[in-house]
XYZ file of C-alpha atoms in Angstrom:
780
model
C 53.344 62.403 111.159
C 51.382 64.267 113.790
C 50.013 67.720 114.033
C 52.278 68.520 116.952
C 55.887 69.267 116.100
C 57.812 66.041 116.015
C 61.400 65.724 117.034
C 62.168 62.799 114.732
C 63.479 63.327 111.201
C 60.618 63.359 108.676
C 60.448 62.725 104.926
C 59.402 65.411 102.488
C 56.435 63.725 100.711
C 57.208 65.520 97.427
C 60.923 65.026 96.859
C 61.645 62.318 99.451
C 64.398 64.262 101.188
C 64.966 63.855 104.927
C 63.762 66.955 106.799
C 64.282 68.017 110.412
C 60.976 69.537 111.592
C 62.912 72.020 113.727
C 64.663 73.475 110.695
C 62.193 72.652 107.906
C 61.892 75.444 105.347
C 58.114 74.982 105.003
C 55.194 73.012 106.365
C 51.547 72.346 105.512
C 48.607 70.522 107.068
C 46.330 68.062 105.320
C 43.456 66.188 107.009
C 44.817 67.153 110.427
C 48.370 65.961 109.710
C 51.346 68.315 109.399
C 53.941 67.619 106.731
C 57.379 69.195 106.535
C 59.206 70.237 103.368
C 62.749 71.048 102.290
C 61.580 74.218 100.506
C 58.452 76.227 99.732
C 58.424 74.853 96.175
C 57.759 71.329 97.451
C 55.110 72.680 99.814
C 53.299 74.476 96.965
C 53.298 71.316 94.852
C 51.938 69.332 97.776
C 49.182 71.844 98.582
C 48.069 71.845 94.935
C 47.594 68.037 94.822
C 48.254 66.314 98.174
C 46.714 62.985 97.143
C 49.302 62.661 94.393
C 52.098 62.550 96.966
C 50.347 60.480 99.649
C 49.705 57.336 97.613
C 51.097 54.100 99.098
C 54.583 53.231 97.894
C 54.346 51.265 94.692
C 55.805 47.839 94.294
C 59.271 47.814 92.838
C 59.034 44.641 90.821
C 59.357 45.956 87.307
C 56.706 43.649 85.912
C 54.118 45.413 88.102
C 55.069 48.892 86.969
C 52.766 51.048 84.858
C 54.021 51.908 81.386
C 56.242 54.971 81.254
C 56.079 57.856 78.813
C 57.887 57.010 75.610
C 61.473 58.248 75.580
C 62.629 61.069 73.356
C 63.699 58.760 70.570
C 60.478 56.725 70.416
C 58.619 56.605 67.122
C 55.034 56.615 68.410
C 53.367 59.907 67.581
C 56.292 60.876 65.342
C 55.930 63.875 63.048
C 57.995 64.966 60.065
C 59.062 68.434 59.034
C 61.090 70.143 56.332
C 64.670 71.183 57.198
C 64.248 74.388 55.186
C 60.588 75.108 55.987
C 59.957 74.108 59.638
C 56.383 75.356 59.434
C 55.627 72.298 57.261
C 54.651 69.456 59.627
C 52.846 66.193 58.884
C 52.375 62.806 60.553
C 54.046 60.735 57.808
C 57.228 60.903 55.701
C 57.159 62.571 52.313
C 58.352 65.633 50.426
C 57.961 69.276 51.363
C 55.230 70.902 49.245
C 57.230 74.145 49.177
C 60.753 73.083 48.265
C 60.334 69.377 47.508
C 63.032 68.212 49.914
C 62.540 65.031 51.893
C 60.922 65.601 55.293
C 62.846 64.648 58.419
C 61.550 63.193 61.706
C 61.029 65.846 64.371
C 62.246 63.566 67.151
C 65.609 61.864 66.674
C 65.771 58.109 66.918
C 67.525 56.481 69.869
C 69.548 54.312 67.495
C 70.732 55.128 64.022
C 68.022 53.994 61.651
C 67.908 53.330 57.925
C 66.686 56.342 56.005
C 63.915 55.068 53.664
C 64.235 58.149 51.461
C 67.959 57.533 51.051
C 67.476 53.834 50.298
C 64.802 54.609 47.683
C 67.056 57.164 45.993
C 69.943 54.674 45.921
C 67.748 52.076 44.199
C 66.611 54.628 41.622
C 70.200 55.805 41.099
C 71.505 52.301 40.361
C 68.593 51.552 38.038
C 69.071 54.809 36.171
C 72.847 54.316 35.944
C 72.533 50.754 34.588
C 70.198 52.030 31.849
C 72.170 55.203 31.187
C 75.516 53.527 30.399
C 74.317 51.598 27.294
C 72.139 54.571 26.351
C 75.200 56.855 26.312
C 77.209 54.311 24.277
C 74.431 54.087 21.716
C 74.081 57.863 21.536
C 77.834 58.085 20.861
C 77.970 54.960 18.655
C 79.896 56.746 15.932
C 82.786 56.881 18.414
C 82.404 53.658 20.400
C 80.316 51.291 18.285
C 81.504 52.030 14.769
C 81.417 48.348 13.742
C 77.907 47.901 15.105
C 76.204 51.111 14.103
C 75.346 49.731 10.675
C 73.554 46.706 12.129
C 70.441 48.815 12.633
C 69.054 51.766 10.735
C 69.215 55.165 12.512
C 65.491 55.048 13.316
C 65.882 51.670 15.081
C 68.768 53.000 17.137
C 66.550 55.944 18.144
C 63.824 53.561 19.306
C 66.408 51.593 21.298
C 67.456 54.818 23.012
C 63.800 55.547 23.764
C 63.345 52.088 25.325
C 66.335 52.589 27.606
C 65.573 56.230 28.463
C 61.895 55.768 29.270
C 62.374 53.859 32.570
C 65.570 55.788 33.354
C 63.655 59.066 33.139
C 60.115 58.266 34.245
C 60.762 55.623 36.909
C 64.145 56.650 38.280
C 63.264 60.346 38.105
C 59.605 60.054 39.139
C 60.083 61.715 42.609
C 61.415 64.816 40.859
C 58.369 65.088 38.629
C 56.014 64.640 41.585
C 57.789 67.439 43.423
C 57.738 69.636 40.330
C 53.952 69.162 40.001
C 53.516 69.937 43.723
C 55.528 73.119 43.310
C 53.211 74.267 40.527
C 50.109 73.241 42.472
C 51.268 75.174 45.560
C 52.607 78.059 43.453
C 55.989 77.644 45.108
C 58.526 77.254 42.318
C 61.710 75.497 43.368
C 64.666 73.479 42.066
C 62.439 70.561 41.086
C 60.362 72.893 38.902
C 63.476 73.657 36.874
C 64.625 70.018 36.782
C 61.171 68.870 35.684
C 60.945 71.481 32.936
C 64.415 70.654 31.630
C 64.029 66.870 31.576
C 60.482 66.905 30.180
C 61.486 69.356 27.447
C 64.448 67.286 26.228
C 62.625 63.934 26.500
C 59.442 65.218 24.821
C 61.407 66.770 21.962
C 63.367 63.559 21.390
C 60.166 61.494 21.422
C 58.573 63.841 18.898
C 61.599 63.376 16.626
C 61.162 59.582 16.365
C 57.365 59.741 16.169
C 56.977 62.553 13.619
C 60.322 62.981 11.816
C 58.718 64.111 8.563
C 56.749 66.930 10.182
C 59.776 68.699 11.665
C 61.110 71.792 9.832
C 64.642 72.257 8.530
C 65.726 74.192 11.645
C 65.465 70.910 13.539
C 67.912 69.074 11.236
C 71.680 68.741 11.019
C 73.419 69.729 7.775
C 73.338 66.037 6.723
C 69.555 65.952 7.155
C 69.491 63.865 10.357
C 67.571 65.032 13.406
C 69.429 64.809 16.752
C 67.755 63.290 19.798
C 68.644 63.909 23.453
C 67.443 60.818 25.298
C 70.907 60.396 26.836
C 70.837 64.003 28.072
C 67.452 63.618 29.783
C 68.482 60.309 31.377
C 71.911 61.699 32.297
C 70.316 64.684 34.050
C 68.138 62.347 36.109
C 71.079 60.122 37.064
C 73.301 63.042 38.057
C 70.546 64.717 40.055
C 69.887 61.379 41.762
C 73.606 61.145 42.581
C 73.441 64.615 44.094
C 70.352 63.648 46.097
C 72.060 60.536 47.479
C 75.196 62.452 48.475
C 73.108 65.236 49.978
C 70.855 62.871 51.936
C 73.894 61.067 53.314
C 75.460 64.352 54.341
C 72.226 65.563 55.923
C 71.885 62.244 57.713
C 75.297 62.760 59.286
C 74.236 66.152 60.698
C 72.182 64.323 63.345
C 75.258 62.447 64.569
C 75.602 64.813 67.526
C 72.064 64.121 68.736
C 72.422 60.373 68.285
C 75.688 60.432 70.221
C 73.847 62.160 73.068
C 71.047 59.603 72.959
C 73.615 56.814 73.066
C 74.877 58.124 76.408
C 71.915 56.641 78.273
C 72.498 53.017 79.322
C 69.799 50.551 78.199
C 69.356 49.143 81.723
C 69.611 50.225 85.372
C 70.433 48.292 88.546
C 67.433 48.636 90.880
C 67.651 48.019 94.629
C 64.225 46.628 95.442
C 62.273 46.648 98.703
C 64.172 43.529 99.858
C 67.511 45.317 99.303
C 68.264 42.981 96.424
C 69.669 44.260 93.166
C 67.877 43.517 89.907
C 68.557 44.703 86.380
C 65.598 46.475 84.770
C 65.076 48.366 81.484
C 65.796 52.076 81.728
C 62.193 52.870 80.773
C 61.023 51.092 83.949
C 62.907 53.401 86.324
C 60.600 55.612 88.403
C 61.155 58.645 90.569
C 62.235 57.651 94.061
C 63.799 54.349 93.007
C 67.113 53.425 94.594
C 69.704 52.507 91.991
C 73.176 51.047 92.232
C 75.857 52.591 89.984
C 78.821 50.291 89.513
C 82.420 51.331 88.748
C 82.837 52.315 85.121
C 79.079 52.258 84.506
C 76.894 55.002 83.094
C 74.551 56.816 85.456
C 71.037 55.881 84.254
C 68.934 58.926 85.278
C 69.207 62.221 87.168
C 69.277 61.818 90.930
C 71.019 62.289 94.268
C 73.772 60.174 95.808
C 72.463 58.391 98.929
C 75.528 56.386 99.858
C 79.055 56.043 98.519
C 81.653 58.177 96.778
C 83.106 58.328 93.284
C 84.543 60.505 90.529
C 82.142 61.155 87.657
C 83.146 62.121 84.116
C 80.622 64.754 82.957
C 82.514 65.765 79.811
C 79.870 64.379 77.439
C 77.387 66.955 78.739
C 79.553 69.866 79.865
C 82.579 69.625 77.595
C 84.871 69.636 80.667
C 87.339 66.747 80.854
C 88.122 66.847 84.598
C 86.094 64.280 86.637
C 83.887 65.701 89.390
C 83.844 64.152 92.867
C 80.418 62.984 94.014
C 79.493 62.038 97.554
C 76.357 61.747 99.705
C 73.879 64.506 98.889
C 75.442 65.471 95.544
C 73.425 65.534 92.347
C 74.329 63.233 89.465
C 73.202 63.418 85.860
C 71.953 60.600 83.674
C 74.318 59.679 80.850
C 77.500 60.707 82.657
C 80.206 58.112 83.284
C 81.048 56.815 86.767
C 84.677 56.333 87.733
C 86.210 53.676 89.956
C 83.866 54.119 92.918
C 80.420 52.679 93.528
C 77.395 54.429 95.004
C 73.674 54.192 95.586
C 71.504 56.964 94.195
C 67.846 57.967 94.326
C 66.180 58.653 90.972
C 64.870 62.222 90.889
C 64.078 62.752 87.200
C 63.375 59.983 84.706
C 62.295 59.600 81.085
C 61.831 62.882 79.253
C 62.388 64.839 82.492
C 66.116 64.038 82.655
C 68.631 66.682 81.711
C 69.914 64.551 78.835
C 66.423 64.064 77.382
C 65.684 67.772 77.726
C 68.949 68.612 75.986
C 68.142 66.284 73.081
C 64.617 67.690 72.752
C 65.878 71.278 72.915
C 68.609 70.704 70.338
C 66.201 68.920 67.974
C 63.688 71.748 68.293
C 66.335 74.450 67.898
C 67.630 72.807 64.713
C 64.236 73.365 63.115
C 64.123 77.099 63.802
C 65.064 79.684 61.201
C 67.905 82.136 61.524
C 67.257 85.767 60.533
C 69.916 85.475 57.818
C 67.744 82.790 56.191
C 65.315 85.540 55.149
C 67.925 86.742 52.636
C 67.958 83.367 50.900
C 64.154 83.249 51.058
C 63.811 86.649 49.384
C 66.273 85.676 46.663
C 64.574 82.309 46.059
C 61.181 83.999 45.738
C 62.182 85.664 42.487
C 65.105 83.452 41.487
C 63.205 80.548 39.905
C 60.860 82.747 37.819
C 63.910 84.748 36.728
C 65.711 81.561 35.672
C 62.703 80.486 33.626
C 62.734 83.859 31.860
C 66.482 83.583 31.219
C 65.941 80.079 29.821
C 63.200 81.325 27.492
C 65.403 84.230 26.381
C 68.257 81.793 25.733
C 65.995 79.610 23.607
C 64.708 82.550 21.562
C 68.178 83.993 21.008
C 69.707 80.698 19.878
C 66.709 79.917 17.687
C 66.958 83.285 15.919
C 70.708 83.710 15.465
C 72.273 80.351 16.369
C 73.906 77.887 13.974
C 72.045 74.938 12.479
C 70.188 73.083 13.734
C 68.825 76.203 15.454
C 66.005 74.517 17.336
C 68.248 71.786 18.754
C 70.863 74.281 19.921
C 68.171 76.501 21.400
C 66.602 73.590 23.280
C 69.882 72.215 24.637
C 71.091 75.565 25.957
C 67.713 76.478 27.455
C 67.620 73.131 29.281
C 71.194 73.656 30.510
C 70.188 77.029 31.991
C 67.228 75.449 33.795
C 69.349 72.671 35.291
C 72.448 74.569 36.352
C 70.475 77.347 38.025
C 68.631 75.078 40.485
C 68.634 77.006 43.806
C 69.170 73.961 46.042
C 72.571 75.199 47.259
C 71.039 78.561 48.114
C 68.275 76.968 50.170
C 70.658 74.661 52.024
C 73.244 77.314 52.858
C 71.772 78.421 56.192
C 69.776 75.421 57.546
C 72.620 72.924 57.187
C 75.085 75.148 59.058
C 72.572 75.740 61.840
C 71.765 72.035 62.244
C 75.425 71.064 62.525
C 76.218 73.954 64.881
C 73.350 73.090 67.249
C 74.668 69.552 67.612
C 78.234 70.785 68.054
C 77.074 73.153 70.780
C 75.224 70.380 72.622
C 78.403 68.312 72.701
C 80.248 71.295 74.187
C 77.733 71.986 76.960
C 75.976 74.862 75.165
C 72.270 74.735 74.305
C 70.677 77.255 71.953
C 66.922 77.673 72.105
C 66.701 78.773 68.472
C 68.764 79.660 65.429
C 68.289 83.385 66.003
C 70.199 83.205 69.294
C 73.044 81.285 67.669
C 73.329 83.857 64.909
C 72.949 86.906 67.153
C 75.428 85.980 69.891
C 78.464 86.727 67.714
C 77.254 90.325 67.219
C 76.857 91.079 70.932
C 79.225 93.779 72.173
C 77.928 94.312 75.739
C 77.762 91.402 78.176
C 75.980 91.895 81.507
C 76.783 89.203 84.076
C 75.093 88.483 87.387
C 77.526 87.879 90.253
C 76.160 85.186 92.546
C 76.160 81.744 90.950
C 77.505 83.099 87.668
C 80.846 84.747 88.312
C 80.934 83.110 91.730
C 80.343 79.478 92.664
C 76.910 80.142 94.147
C 77.985 78.320 97.321
C 78.474 81.094 99.880
C 79.991 80.419 103.281
C 80.311 82.425 106.490
C 83.787 83.951 106.797
C 83.287 86.144 109.876
C 80.912 86.573 112.814
C 81.508 89.918 114.526
C 79.740 90.867 117.754
C 79.114 94.429 118.905
C 79.937 93.238 122.423
C 76.651 92.545 124.189
C 75.843 89.269 122.373
C 78.425 86.426 122.111
C 79.343 85.284 118.595
C 77.715 81.838 118.945
C 74.542 83.435 120.255
C 74.641 85.904 117.378
C 74.986 83.050 114.898
C 72.159 81.134 116.583
C 69.811 84.126 116.181
C 70.795 84.505 112.522
C 70.419 80.779 111.763
C 66.971 80.687 113.372
C 65.802 83.486 111.098
C 67.570 82.266 107.952
C 66.178 78.733 108.352
C 62.838 80.187 107.275
C 64.323 82.163 104.381
C 65.041 81.130 100.791
C 67.710 83.773 100.180
C 70.899 82.360 98.585
C 72.933 83.415 101.654
C 70.539 81.771 104.139
C 71.910 78.268 103.618
C 75.437 79.505 104.396
C 74.342 80.893 107.784
C 72.417 77.740 108.725
C 75.326 75.563 107.629
C 77.788 77.585 109.723
C 75.588 77.151 112.807
C 75.427 73.395 112.285
C 79.191 73.185 111.848
C 79.575 74.824 115.276
C 76.917 72.433 116.648
C 74.636 75.317 117.551
C 70.984 74.434 118.211
C 68.691 76.208 115.761
C 65.526 77.320 117.522
C 62.121 77.937 116.037
C 61.279 81.395 114.695
C 57.848 82.966 115.155
C 56.157 85.875 113.416
C 58.609 85.596 110.528
C 58.453 88.373 107.936
C 60.470 89.314 104.894
C 61.131 92.931 103.911
C 62.040 93.120 100.221
C 65.350 94.846 99.615
C 66.101 95.148 103.336
C 66.150 91.808 105.178
C 64.077 89.547 107.424
C 62.755 89.652 110.992
C 60.995 87.499 113.561
C 60.798 86.449 117.182
C 63.469 84.046 118.440
C 63.436 82.862 122.067
C 61.242 85.803 123.016
C 63.497 88.441 121.420
C 62.780 90.584 118.359
C 65.525 89.668 115.897
C 66.202 91.195 112.496
C 68.991 90.665 109.983
C 69.666 92.717 106.877
C 71.498 95.637 105.286
C 71.921 99.369 105.947
C 68.447 100.092 104.605
C 66.980 97.851 107.289
C 69.086 99.651 109.934
C 67.688 102.978 108.741
C 64.141 101.611 108.759
C 64.617 100.409 112.363
C 66.408 103.652 113.277
C 69.400 101.719 114.655
C 72.924 103.176 114.861
C 75.478 100.853 113.223
C 78.394 103.312 113.064
C 80.405 101.239 115.549
C 80.380 98.253 113.187
C 80.870 99.946 109.840
C 84.679 100.057 109.819
C 84.980 96.293 110.336
C 82.118 95.718 107.903
C 83.917 97.830 105.284
C 87.044 95.700 105.680
C 85.041 92.559 104.967
C 83.406 94.139 101.909
C 86.769 95.176 100.521
C 87.688 91.500 100.570
C 84.592 90.651 98.542
C 82.294 89.527 101.384
C 78.638 90.431 101.853
C 77.789 91.890 105.284
C 74.465 91.233 107.054
C 73.791 93.252 110.197
C 71.932 91.591 113.064
C 69.620 93.561 115.374
C 68.280 92.298 118.707
C 65.377 94.253 120.229
C 66.226 97.192 117.932
C 69.875 97.281 119.008
C 72.899 96.570 116.798
C 74.137 93.143 117.967
C 76.819 92.602 115.308
C 77.156 91.339 111.765
C 77.846 88.196 109.772
C 80.100 88.300 106.710
C 79.392 85.788 103.958
C 81.687 85.220 101.010
C 80.856 83.485 97.776
C 84.155 82.361 96.169
C 84.811 83.443 92.610
C 84.824 80.510 90.188
C 88.335 79.440 89.308
C 87.482 79.679 85.596
C 85.760 83.081 85.706
C 88.872 85.282 85.464
C 90.246 83.463 82.431
C 86.835 83.453 80.736
C 86.334 87.182 81.352
C 89.808 87.960 79.980
C 89.197 85.946 76.815
C 85.701 87.384 76.319
C 87.139 90.888 76.505
C 89.806 89.902 73.985
C 86.971 88.951 71.636
C 85.701 92.534 71.807
C 83.029 92.279 74.500
C 82.512 94.883 77.201
C 81.886 92.808 80.354
C 79.822 94.444 83.093
C 78.769 92.892 86.402
C 75.136 93.396 87.360
C 74.372 92.561 91.000
C 72.144 93.344 93.916
C 75.139 93.199 96.240
C 76.821 96.126 97.986
C 78.894 98.501 95.832
C 82.122 97.918 97.784
C 81.776 94.112 97.651
C 80.905 94.202 93.960
C 83.894 96.435 93.173
C 86.208 94.068 95.014
C 85.025 91.130 92.878
C 85.247 93.256 89.727
C 88.866 94.167 90.455
C 89.731 90.500 90.920
C 88.197 89.555 87.584
C 89.224 92.619 85.584
C 85.683 93.610 84.614
C 84.965 96.760 82.600
C 82.309 98.123 84.938
C 79.913 97.330 87.789
C 76.247 98.124 88.364
C 75.626 97.269 92.034
C 72.752 97.372 94.484
C 70.081 96.717 91.864
C 66.809 94.838 92.374
C 65.333 92.445 89.773
C 63.450 95.429 88.352
C 66.698 97.379 88.363
C 68.429 94.630 86.375
C 65.621 94.768 83.818
C 65.892 98.558 83.571
C 69.669 98.323 83.159
C 69.320 95.909 80.246
C 66.743 98.154 78.603
C 68.949 101.218 79.117
C 71.866 99.602 77.308
C 69.596 98.396 74.503
C 68.043 101.850 74.142
C 71.523 103.266 73.595
C 71.780 101.084 70.486
C 73.931 98.292 71.890
C 73.288 94.604 71.283
C 73.133 93.193 74.818
C 73.568 89.711 76.287
C 72.578 89.015 79.892
C 73.917 86.071 81.897
C 72.273 84.895 85.129
C 71.075 81.888 87.076
C 68.285 82.928 89.430
C 64.595 83.742 89.404
C 65.521 87.369 90.019
C 67.487 87.358 86.750
C 64.596 86.059 84.627
C 63.110 89.485 83.658
C 66.525 90.753 82.537
C 67.245 87.510 80.659
C 63.970 87.858 78.770
C 64.595 91.522 77.939
C 68.151 91.049 76.625
C 68.888 90.485 72.943
C 70.471 87.190 74.010
C 69.612 85.774 77.450
C 72.154 83.261 78.765
C 71.265 81.007 81.710
C 73.598 78.926 83.832
C 72.570 75.264 83.778
C 73.206 75.055 87.522
C 70.582 77.743 88.183
C 66.794 77.779 88.385
C 64.440 76.277 85.813
C 62.761 79.692 85.428
C 66.040 81.248 84.297
C 66.728 78.432 81.828
C 63.218 78.573 80.377
C 63.508 82.343 79.909
C 66.972 82.419 78.360
C 67.857 81.807 74.720
C 71.130 80.058 75.587
C 71.841 77.610 78.427
C 75.338 76.759 79.658
C 74.860 73.204 80.947
C 77.657 73.217 83.506
C 77.078 76.804 84.576
C 80.613 77.907 83.730
C 81.627 81.040 81.829
C 84.134 78.972 79.833
C 81.070 77.510 78.123
C 79.967 81.062 77.269
C 83.304 81.561 75.560
C 82.699 78.369 73.564
C 79.207 79.582 72.669
C 80.590 82.864 71.365
C 83.246 81.127 69.279
C 80.681 78.673 67.886
C 78.345 81.517 66.950
C 81.155 83.309 65.124
C 82.216 80.136 63.293
C 78.614 79.369 62.294
C 77.846 82.798 60.866
C 81.147 82.722 58.960
C 80.228 79.267 57.610
C 76.801 80.522 56.485
C 78.383 83.476 54.694
C 80.731 81.073 52.916
C 77.801 78.891 51.838
C 75.796 81.852 50.559
C 78.863 83.125 48.699
C 79.377 79.717 47.061
C 75.710 79.543 46.075
C 75.535 83.065 44.625
C 78.873 82.855 42.816
C 78.004 79.426 41.424
C 74.774 80.682 39.875
C 76.342 83.962 38.725
C 78.970 82.032 36.757
C 76.943 78.937 35.819
C 73.924 80.570 34.190
C 75.886 82.601 31.605
C 78.022 79.563 30.782
C 74.926 77.422 30.262
C 73.373 80.129 28.100
C 76.380 79.853 25.749
C 78.275 83.069 26.468
C 81.586 81.378 25.551
C 80.362 79.997 22.201
C 81.011 83.090 20.031
C 84.659 83.271 21.181
C 85.694 79.711 22.039
C 82.971 77.617 20.441
C 82.214 76.006 23.838
C 78.787 74.929 25.046
C 77.771 73.440 28.390
C 75.750 70.270 27.874
C 72.706 69.637 30.102
C 74.493 66.628 31.640
C 77.470 68.741 32.710
C 75.044 71.337 34.028
C 73.335 68.649 36.123
C 76.692 67.461 37.463
C 77.665 71.020 38.404
C 74.311 71.622 40.099
C 74.652 68.467 42.185
C 78.217 69.319 43.114
C 77.193 72.787 44.331
C 74.603 71.325 46.718
C 76.986 68.721 48.079
C 79.761 71.299 48.508
C 77.478 73.507 50.616
C 76.507 70.597 52.869
C 80.136 69.482 53.100
C 81.215 72.970 54.123
C 78.526 73.004 56.833
C 79.790 69.671 58.173
C 83.159 71.286 58.872
C 81.533 72.900 61.916
C 81.608 69.508 63.632
C 85.380 69.949 63.893
C 85.330 73.636 64.854
C 87.860 74.448 67.573
C 86.078 75.894 70.584
């Protein structure tokens, strides 16, 4: 490259795109050499660190490549967190000090891995079960072992029960006791506090019976003088709680299926075209930006990039939820993890490793699953007083049975107090919200909808006002010139040449349409000098010695130019949904160019269905009022706010929120970012700018309003599922605690044994998780 303007096609040193110096969007000099760029963004990156982009091309042999950043699923640097308390983070597996639940890895594994916590619980369950079966038979020997019960005296049978129960309780149930002690140490009472108290109380009492039988008072004895022991109850509680833990861990493990299915989309290898134009298969981790890759028919696209040569149909349904294949040809973007059709093409890698869209989706979903929904605060407030209240109810149950219960009073009091402790474990209450959120986040990712946090997922179903940007949201974002109208003095081609020269230096969304139209007509695009942009009006500069400006009516007023002779034809174009840009040559009206951005084929149906769901849909655009109204009529929108600047969009959002409405804002551009941030729920189109996506709480991967409809339906289904879980948890405890306390005994003579209480407690937790898993099959 030379400092003088070159006529040959140059390469953008940042992105590698081919750039014509005559039409380059930006340029910069470094050490006396001028470099040309496809956009100002590449220029800014180059200016900030030119040496980074001027290094000699690296060798493509994969054995010479530097190590890449570990992929999303790598285990190095892994951290673990609690599914119910995401603020708890540590660098090794273990139990949450607040609730006692097993911690989960913060980054999902690329392949499904064995859960060590689950395997340990299974081993303890089988050990406890093997010991519990003979223990239960011995405890009920008067029913099952009548011929054998006289082989040993009662005291020897009690010691046999102790020998079987000791490992079943203290080894198989040891994790529960550790968690119970941690809960006391951290002053955070939880389900394991209640389990620990119940099991220790029954086991300690039974041990005291066989060690000091003569010291126990008459209230401890049956009418026949014997003293009952409850080794089988303590061991049975442990076994049933272990069974619940195993079922719950398996169910929780399946909630990450959605993320693992996304991770599985990436192929393990890529086909690199090296510097000798030979193809070689390399690991996916060895792919670098700028590499040329071959994608074969039926193969998965390895990374994000641009098609350099070839044509094919690509199935993007795994990322966008849309089943129709998308045609890809030279210059089109392709996404890693999507499935190629019958064609073959060569692509250039643009984003690799954790920078790919698929990796970012996985990371975002994993992070969002760890956030807390506002509705979770209800369960937190209840849990804060629930465990102490249960302990008080258990103590009251013990006292009441001891004072007025039948003989043996102490035994009845102990059994019922333990049953209250066990059945009231608040595990189901704690799981009600997090499990639904985790499953819903994964379901959304599979449908092309990404939620930044649980609050956005919960809040979206309550939105009643939806503000939607026009360009790139309701429309395709691919405007094209539909009319070039001359005022008479300047021929149409000349008019288009002036406009293209100016727009080639602009980054406005309509600029590319003007430049493209000039190239289609094979019009030479000349260099513009003294270029300037006038916010909200247009642009101006010197082209071939003439002062040229292009813009709207406000620019005409600023230049004091009469455009009355063009307004009737301009109005006709606006009524058809086109945007009109007036062109001025030497402060004279030369004509106008009409640009139309086609409405997305799916927008009308999506708007109709969103309105049927109770949303008021309003278009928010900087375009002309007449053009905006024409688009609104086509789509059947409720209202239009037109001619607004980025600040105006922000003020509009705030105005609706001030009126007490819950507002969602949908957009795709940098100019939408302030409004997206201000809305109760900001929704970005995945085809838009990174700034918009980083600002918004929800991202629609494909950039289609049909995905917004799916997001709304998923939000509604999730909140309904959470309400069901909370109802199950509250009703379960409301019914279970009185039953365990013995409320039915005076009338029916029925008592709930601690073992049945443990079974019911485990079932409640599993039922909540199972109900949450139904969201994986939610119809969107």
